[in-house]
Each structure stands twice: as C-alpha cells, then as structure tokens.
Short mmCIF file of C-alpha atoms in Angstrom, two decimals:
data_model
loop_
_atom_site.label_atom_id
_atom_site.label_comp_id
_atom_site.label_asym_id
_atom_site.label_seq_id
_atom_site.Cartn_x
_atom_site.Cartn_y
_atom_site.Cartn_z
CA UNK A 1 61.12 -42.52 -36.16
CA UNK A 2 59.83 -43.08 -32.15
CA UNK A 3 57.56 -39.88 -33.13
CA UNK A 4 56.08 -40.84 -36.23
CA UNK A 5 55.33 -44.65 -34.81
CA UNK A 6 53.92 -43.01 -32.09
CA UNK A 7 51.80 -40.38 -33.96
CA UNK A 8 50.68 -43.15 -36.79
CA UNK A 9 49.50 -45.18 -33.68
CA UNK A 10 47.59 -42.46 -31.93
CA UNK A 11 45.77 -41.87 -35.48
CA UNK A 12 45.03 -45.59 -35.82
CA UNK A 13 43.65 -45.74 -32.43
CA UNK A 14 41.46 -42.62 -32.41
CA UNK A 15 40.15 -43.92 -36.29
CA UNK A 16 39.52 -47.62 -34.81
CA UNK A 17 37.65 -46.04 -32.06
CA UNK A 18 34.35 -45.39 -33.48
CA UNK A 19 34.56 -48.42 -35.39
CA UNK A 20 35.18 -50.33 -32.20
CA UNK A 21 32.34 -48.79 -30.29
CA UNK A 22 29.83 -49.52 -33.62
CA UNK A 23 30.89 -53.09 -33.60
CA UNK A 24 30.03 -52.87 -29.21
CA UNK A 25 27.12 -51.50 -30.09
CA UNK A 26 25.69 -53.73 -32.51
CA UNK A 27 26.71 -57.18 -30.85
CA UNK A 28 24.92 -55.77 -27.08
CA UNK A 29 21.78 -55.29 -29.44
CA UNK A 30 22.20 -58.50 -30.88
CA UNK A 31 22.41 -60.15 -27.39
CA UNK A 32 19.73 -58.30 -26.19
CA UNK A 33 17.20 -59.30 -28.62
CA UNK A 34 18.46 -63.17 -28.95
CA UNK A 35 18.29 -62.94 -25.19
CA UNK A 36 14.61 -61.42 -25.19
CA UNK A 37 13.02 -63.42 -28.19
CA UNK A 38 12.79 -67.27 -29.29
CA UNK A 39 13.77 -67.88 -32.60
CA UNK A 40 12.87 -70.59 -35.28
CA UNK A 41 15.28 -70.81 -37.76
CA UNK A 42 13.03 -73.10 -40.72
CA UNK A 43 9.65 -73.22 -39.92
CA UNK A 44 8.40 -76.97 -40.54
CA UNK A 45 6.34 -78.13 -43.55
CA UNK A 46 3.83 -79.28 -40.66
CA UNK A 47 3.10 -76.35 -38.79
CA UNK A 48 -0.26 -74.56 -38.90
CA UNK A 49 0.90 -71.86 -41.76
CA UNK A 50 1.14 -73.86 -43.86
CA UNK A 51 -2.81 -74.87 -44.26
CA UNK A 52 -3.79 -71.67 -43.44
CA UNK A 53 -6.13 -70.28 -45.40
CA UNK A 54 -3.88 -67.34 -46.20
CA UNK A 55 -1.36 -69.16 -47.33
CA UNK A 56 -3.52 -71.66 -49.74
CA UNK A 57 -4.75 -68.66 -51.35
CA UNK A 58 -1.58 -67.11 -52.12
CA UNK A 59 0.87 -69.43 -52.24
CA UNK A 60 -0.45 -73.34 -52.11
CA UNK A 61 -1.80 -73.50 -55.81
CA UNK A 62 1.84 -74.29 -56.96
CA UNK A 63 5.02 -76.18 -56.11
CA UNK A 64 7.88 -73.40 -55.05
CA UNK A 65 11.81 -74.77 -55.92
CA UNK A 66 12.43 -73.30 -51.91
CA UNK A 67 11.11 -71.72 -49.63
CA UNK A 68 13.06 -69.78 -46.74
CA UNK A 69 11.07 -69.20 -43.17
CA UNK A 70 11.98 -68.16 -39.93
CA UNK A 71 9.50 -67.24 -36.33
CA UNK A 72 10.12 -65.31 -33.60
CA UNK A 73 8.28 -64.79 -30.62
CA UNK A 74 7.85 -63.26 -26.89
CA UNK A 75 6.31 -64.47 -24.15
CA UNK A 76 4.89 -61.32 -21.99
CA UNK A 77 4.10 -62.32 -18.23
CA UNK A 78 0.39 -60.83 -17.77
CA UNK A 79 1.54 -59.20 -14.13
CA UNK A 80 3.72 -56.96 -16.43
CA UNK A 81 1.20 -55.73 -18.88
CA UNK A 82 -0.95 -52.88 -18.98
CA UNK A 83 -4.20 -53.58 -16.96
CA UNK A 84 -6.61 -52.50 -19.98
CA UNK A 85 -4.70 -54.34 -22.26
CA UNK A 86 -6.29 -57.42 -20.67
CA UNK A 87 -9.91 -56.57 -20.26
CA UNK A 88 -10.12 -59.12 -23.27
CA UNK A 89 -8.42 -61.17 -25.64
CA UNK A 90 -9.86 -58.66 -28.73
CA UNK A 91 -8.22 -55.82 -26.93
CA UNK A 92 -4.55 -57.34 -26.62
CA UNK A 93 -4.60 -58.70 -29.99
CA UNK A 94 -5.65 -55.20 -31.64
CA UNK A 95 -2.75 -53.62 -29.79
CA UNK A 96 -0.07 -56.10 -31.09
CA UNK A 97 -1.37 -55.76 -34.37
CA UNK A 98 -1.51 -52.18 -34.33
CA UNK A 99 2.13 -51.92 -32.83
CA UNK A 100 3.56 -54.42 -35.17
CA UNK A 101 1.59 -52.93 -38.45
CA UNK A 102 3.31 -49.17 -37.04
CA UNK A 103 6.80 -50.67 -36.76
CA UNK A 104 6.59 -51.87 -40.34
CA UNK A 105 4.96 -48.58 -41.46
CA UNK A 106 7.97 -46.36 -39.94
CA UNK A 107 10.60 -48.86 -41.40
CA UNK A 108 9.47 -48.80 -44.42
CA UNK A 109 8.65 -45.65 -45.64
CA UNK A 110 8.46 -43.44 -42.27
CA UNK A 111 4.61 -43.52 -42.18
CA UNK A 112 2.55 -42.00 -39.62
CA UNK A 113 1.73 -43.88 -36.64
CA UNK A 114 -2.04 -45.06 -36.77
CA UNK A 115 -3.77 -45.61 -33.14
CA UNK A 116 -6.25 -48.28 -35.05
CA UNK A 117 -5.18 -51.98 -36.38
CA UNK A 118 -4.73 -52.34 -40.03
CA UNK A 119 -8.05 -53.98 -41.96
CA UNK A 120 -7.71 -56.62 -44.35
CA UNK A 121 -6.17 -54.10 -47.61
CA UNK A 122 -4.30 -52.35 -45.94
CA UNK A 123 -0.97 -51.05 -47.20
CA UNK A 124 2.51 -50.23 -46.09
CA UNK A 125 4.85 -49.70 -49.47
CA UNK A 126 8.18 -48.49 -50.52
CA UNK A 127 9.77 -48.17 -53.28
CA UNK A 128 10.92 -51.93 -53.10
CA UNK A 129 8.59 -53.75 -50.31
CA UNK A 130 5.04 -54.00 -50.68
CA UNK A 131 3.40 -55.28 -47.35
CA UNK A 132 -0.60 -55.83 -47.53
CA UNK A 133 -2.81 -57.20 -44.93
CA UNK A 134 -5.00 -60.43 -46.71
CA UNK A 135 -6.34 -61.31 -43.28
CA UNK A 136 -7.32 -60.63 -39.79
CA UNK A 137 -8.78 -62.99 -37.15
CA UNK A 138 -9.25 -63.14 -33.48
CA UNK A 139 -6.25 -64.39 -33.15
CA UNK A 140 -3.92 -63.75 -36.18
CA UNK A 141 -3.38 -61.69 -39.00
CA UNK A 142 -1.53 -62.28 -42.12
CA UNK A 143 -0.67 -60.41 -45.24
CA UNK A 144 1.75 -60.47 -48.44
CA UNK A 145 4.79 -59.32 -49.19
CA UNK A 146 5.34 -58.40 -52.57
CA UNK A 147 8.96 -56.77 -54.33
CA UNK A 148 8.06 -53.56 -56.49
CA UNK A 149 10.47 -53.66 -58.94
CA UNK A 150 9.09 -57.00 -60.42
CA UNK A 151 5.65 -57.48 -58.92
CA UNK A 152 6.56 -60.33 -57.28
CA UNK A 153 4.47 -62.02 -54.59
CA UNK A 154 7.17 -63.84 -52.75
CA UNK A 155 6.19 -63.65 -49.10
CA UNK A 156 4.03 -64.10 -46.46
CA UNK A 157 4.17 -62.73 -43.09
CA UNK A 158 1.91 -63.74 -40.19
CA UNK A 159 1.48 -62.07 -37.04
CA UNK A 160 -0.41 -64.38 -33.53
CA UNK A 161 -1.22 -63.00 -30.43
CA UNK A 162 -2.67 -65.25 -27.49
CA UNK A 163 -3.83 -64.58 -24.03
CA UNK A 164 -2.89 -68.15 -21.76
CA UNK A 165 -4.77 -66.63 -18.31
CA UNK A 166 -4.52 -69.91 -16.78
CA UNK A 167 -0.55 -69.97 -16.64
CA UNK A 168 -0.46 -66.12 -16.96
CA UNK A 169 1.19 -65.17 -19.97
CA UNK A 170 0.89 -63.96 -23.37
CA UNK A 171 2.39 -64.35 -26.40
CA UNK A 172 3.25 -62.75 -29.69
CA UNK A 173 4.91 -65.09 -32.92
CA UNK A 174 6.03 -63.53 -35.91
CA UNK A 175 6.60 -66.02 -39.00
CA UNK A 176 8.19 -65.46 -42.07
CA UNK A 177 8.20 -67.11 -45.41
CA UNK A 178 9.49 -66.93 -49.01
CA UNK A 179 9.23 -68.21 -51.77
CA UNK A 180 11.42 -68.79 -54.72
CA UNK A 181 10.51 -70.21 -58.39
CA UNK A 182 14.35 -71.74 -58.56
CA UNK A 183 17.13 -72.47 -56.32
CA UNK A 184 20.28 -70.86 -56.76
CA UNK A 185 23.93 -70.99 -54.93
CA UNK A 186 23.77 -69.24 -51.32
CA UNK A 187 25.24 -66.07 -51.57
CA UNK A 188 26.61 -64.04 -48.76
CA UNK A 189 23.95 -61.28 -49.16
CA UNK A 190 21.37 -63.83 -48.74
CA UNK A 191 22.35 -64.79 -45.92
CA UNK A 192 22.49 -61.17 -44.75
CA UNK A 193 19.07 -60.58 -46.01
CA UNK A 194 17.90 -63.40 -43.95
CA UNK A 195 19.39 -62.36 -40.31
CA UNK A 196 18.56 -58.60 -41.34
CA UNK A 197 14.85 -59.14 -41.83
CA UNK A 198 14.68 -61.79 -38.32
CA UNK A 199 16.52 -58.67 -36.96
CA UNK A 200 14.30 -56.25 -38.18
CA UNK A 201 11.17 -58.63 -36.57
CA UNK A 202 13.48 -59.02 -32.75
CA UNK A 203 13.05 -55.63 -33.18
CA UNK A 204 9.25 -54.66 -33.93
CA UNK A 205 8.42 -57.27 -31.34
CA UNK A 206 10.98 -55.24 -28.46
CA UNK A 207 8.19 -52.13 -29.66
CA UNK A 208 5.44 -54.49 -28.56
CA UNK A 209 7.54 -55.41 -25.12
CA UNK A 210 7.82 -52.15 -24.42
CA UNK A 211 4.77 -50.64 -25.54
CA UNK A 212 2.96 -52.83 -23.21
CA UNK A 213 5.00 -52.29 -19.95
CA UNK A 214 2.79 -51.22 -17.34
CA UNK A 215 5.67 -48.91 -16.51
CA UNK A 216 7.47 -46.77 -19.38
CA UNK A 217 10.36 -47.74 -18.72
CA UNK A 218 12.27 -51.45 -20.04
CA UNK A 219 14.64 -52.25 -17.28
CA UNK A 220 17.20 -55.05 -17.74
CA UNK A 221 18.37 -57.26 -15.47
#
C-alpha cells in the first residue's frame, strides 16, 4: 500500500504541475497589466463619450435597458518614446491608432499587419465580431462593434491619444461600451466576458508600450 500511495502521489503531482504553472502564469500577467494600466470599471453617464458625436449617431437616438463600459489607459513618459514619434501630435496619434487597429486585426481573425492607420470604414471581422471605424480625429477615433450572428450593433469602442509636452507625458485611453435592449440576471459568463475583453484591451495597449520603447526591449522593474 506505501507503493501505490506513493506512486498515486507522484502521478497527482506531475498532472497538477502544468496546471499549477498555467494558473502562475496567468495571475503574473494579470499583475503585470493591472500594474501597467489604469482601469475604469463603469464609465460615468457624464463623461465626454457620451455626447460624442459618434456615439449620438449610433447609439443616442434611443433609451438602452443597460449599458456595460469600462476604460483603460497608459500614461507613456515622453523621455521613453521614440524620438520621431514626437515630431508632432499627428504622428503619435497615427501610430497608436495603427498599433491598436493591428492588435484587433490579429485577434480577431489573424489579419495582416497594416503600417497605415485605419480610415473611417474600415473593417476588422470574424465570424462573430464585427469592428468598423465610424470616426477619426486629431485626437480620437471611434468605431462600432457589431455581433454577426444577429447583426447587432451593440458597442462602441473609442480609442484617445494625447501629447501633454508641458508635464512630459502621453497618454493612450481605451473605452468600452455596450449596450443591451433588456436587462437580464448576471451570469457568470458575463462576467467573464467583461474581464476577458478589459483583458484583451491591457493587452493591445502593452503592444502600444512596447512598440514605442525607444529601446526594443520592455524591462521591468
């Protein structure tokens, strides 16, 4: 009986390991990018978004039963950026929107990289999401998120760069919203769709981070 205890506990161990190391994995991520990015869990019914013109096109013609939102943003120190990223606002602001608009590109369907911003059409679309751009400024751009199956316009995602020179940094938001005809009972999976999406945006703005690192390389302190 010692043998077989100690051979069913060997086999436990070695099948826990991987499991233990995913779980190690996942939670140093997780601390990584709540460490390197702010995060707004509801977005207030007075911020900006909400009068945007974007959004009163889309989405302020009719009263929504809820409407989930999140932001989450970086602040970049200028000494750490790319020199030519800062010959003007214009410049910075193209390359944020032309990393973040690539992130969601390869998420969603594996798309080729593009070394241009998206213009106001353009597309990213699986067989579930459809992302389109409805608007780009000098300073933000915005488009719809729509789910295939049904053809529903549910969501709006914008994207803000801005260039303080005067206290020497940047910074890059990300908000989130949708919108649902009816409110039903929180399921688990919502809430899981939720932190996965705010993940998924921690994420695409680490690509900006580190795309605009005037050295390759991300070091951690």
């Amino acid at each position: 009986m010692g043998v077989l205890r100690k051979l069913l506990i060997g086999v436990a161990v070695i099948m826990a390991t991987p499991v233990l190391l995913t779980v190690f994995l996942i939670a140093r991520t997780q601390y990584r990018l709540v460490r390197s990015t702010h995060t707004i869990n509801n977005i207030p019914r007075h911020d900006p978004v909400f009068t945007s013109p974007a959004y009163q096109e889309h989405f302020g013609n009719r009263p929504w039963a809820k409407i989930e939102s999140f932001g989450c943003g970086i602040a970049l120190p200028l000494a750490t950026i790319r020199a030519e990223l800062l010959e003007n606002n214009s410049v910075f602001t193209a390359e944020v929107f032309r990393i973040m608009w690539n992130a969601r590109m390869s998420t969603q369907f594996n798309g080729p990289p593009s070394s241009q911003p998206p213009e106001v059409g353009a597309v990213s679309a699986s067989d579930s999401i459809c992302a389109k751009v409805v608007s780009v400024g000098p300073t933000e751009m915005a488009m719809t998120i729509m789910t295939v199956p049904n053809g529903f316009i549910g969501g709006l995602e914008v994207i803000q760069a801005v260039v303080n020179r005067q206290n020497g940094v940047a910074g890059v938001l990300v908000k989130y919203l949708w919108h649902n005809d009816v409110t039903l009972p929180r399921k688990w999976y919502q809430y899981l769709s939720i932190w996965l999406q705010l993940t998924g945006r921690r994420i695409w703005l680490m690509d900006v981070l580190s795309g605009f690192q005037r050295h390759s390389k991300v070091t951690e302190d």
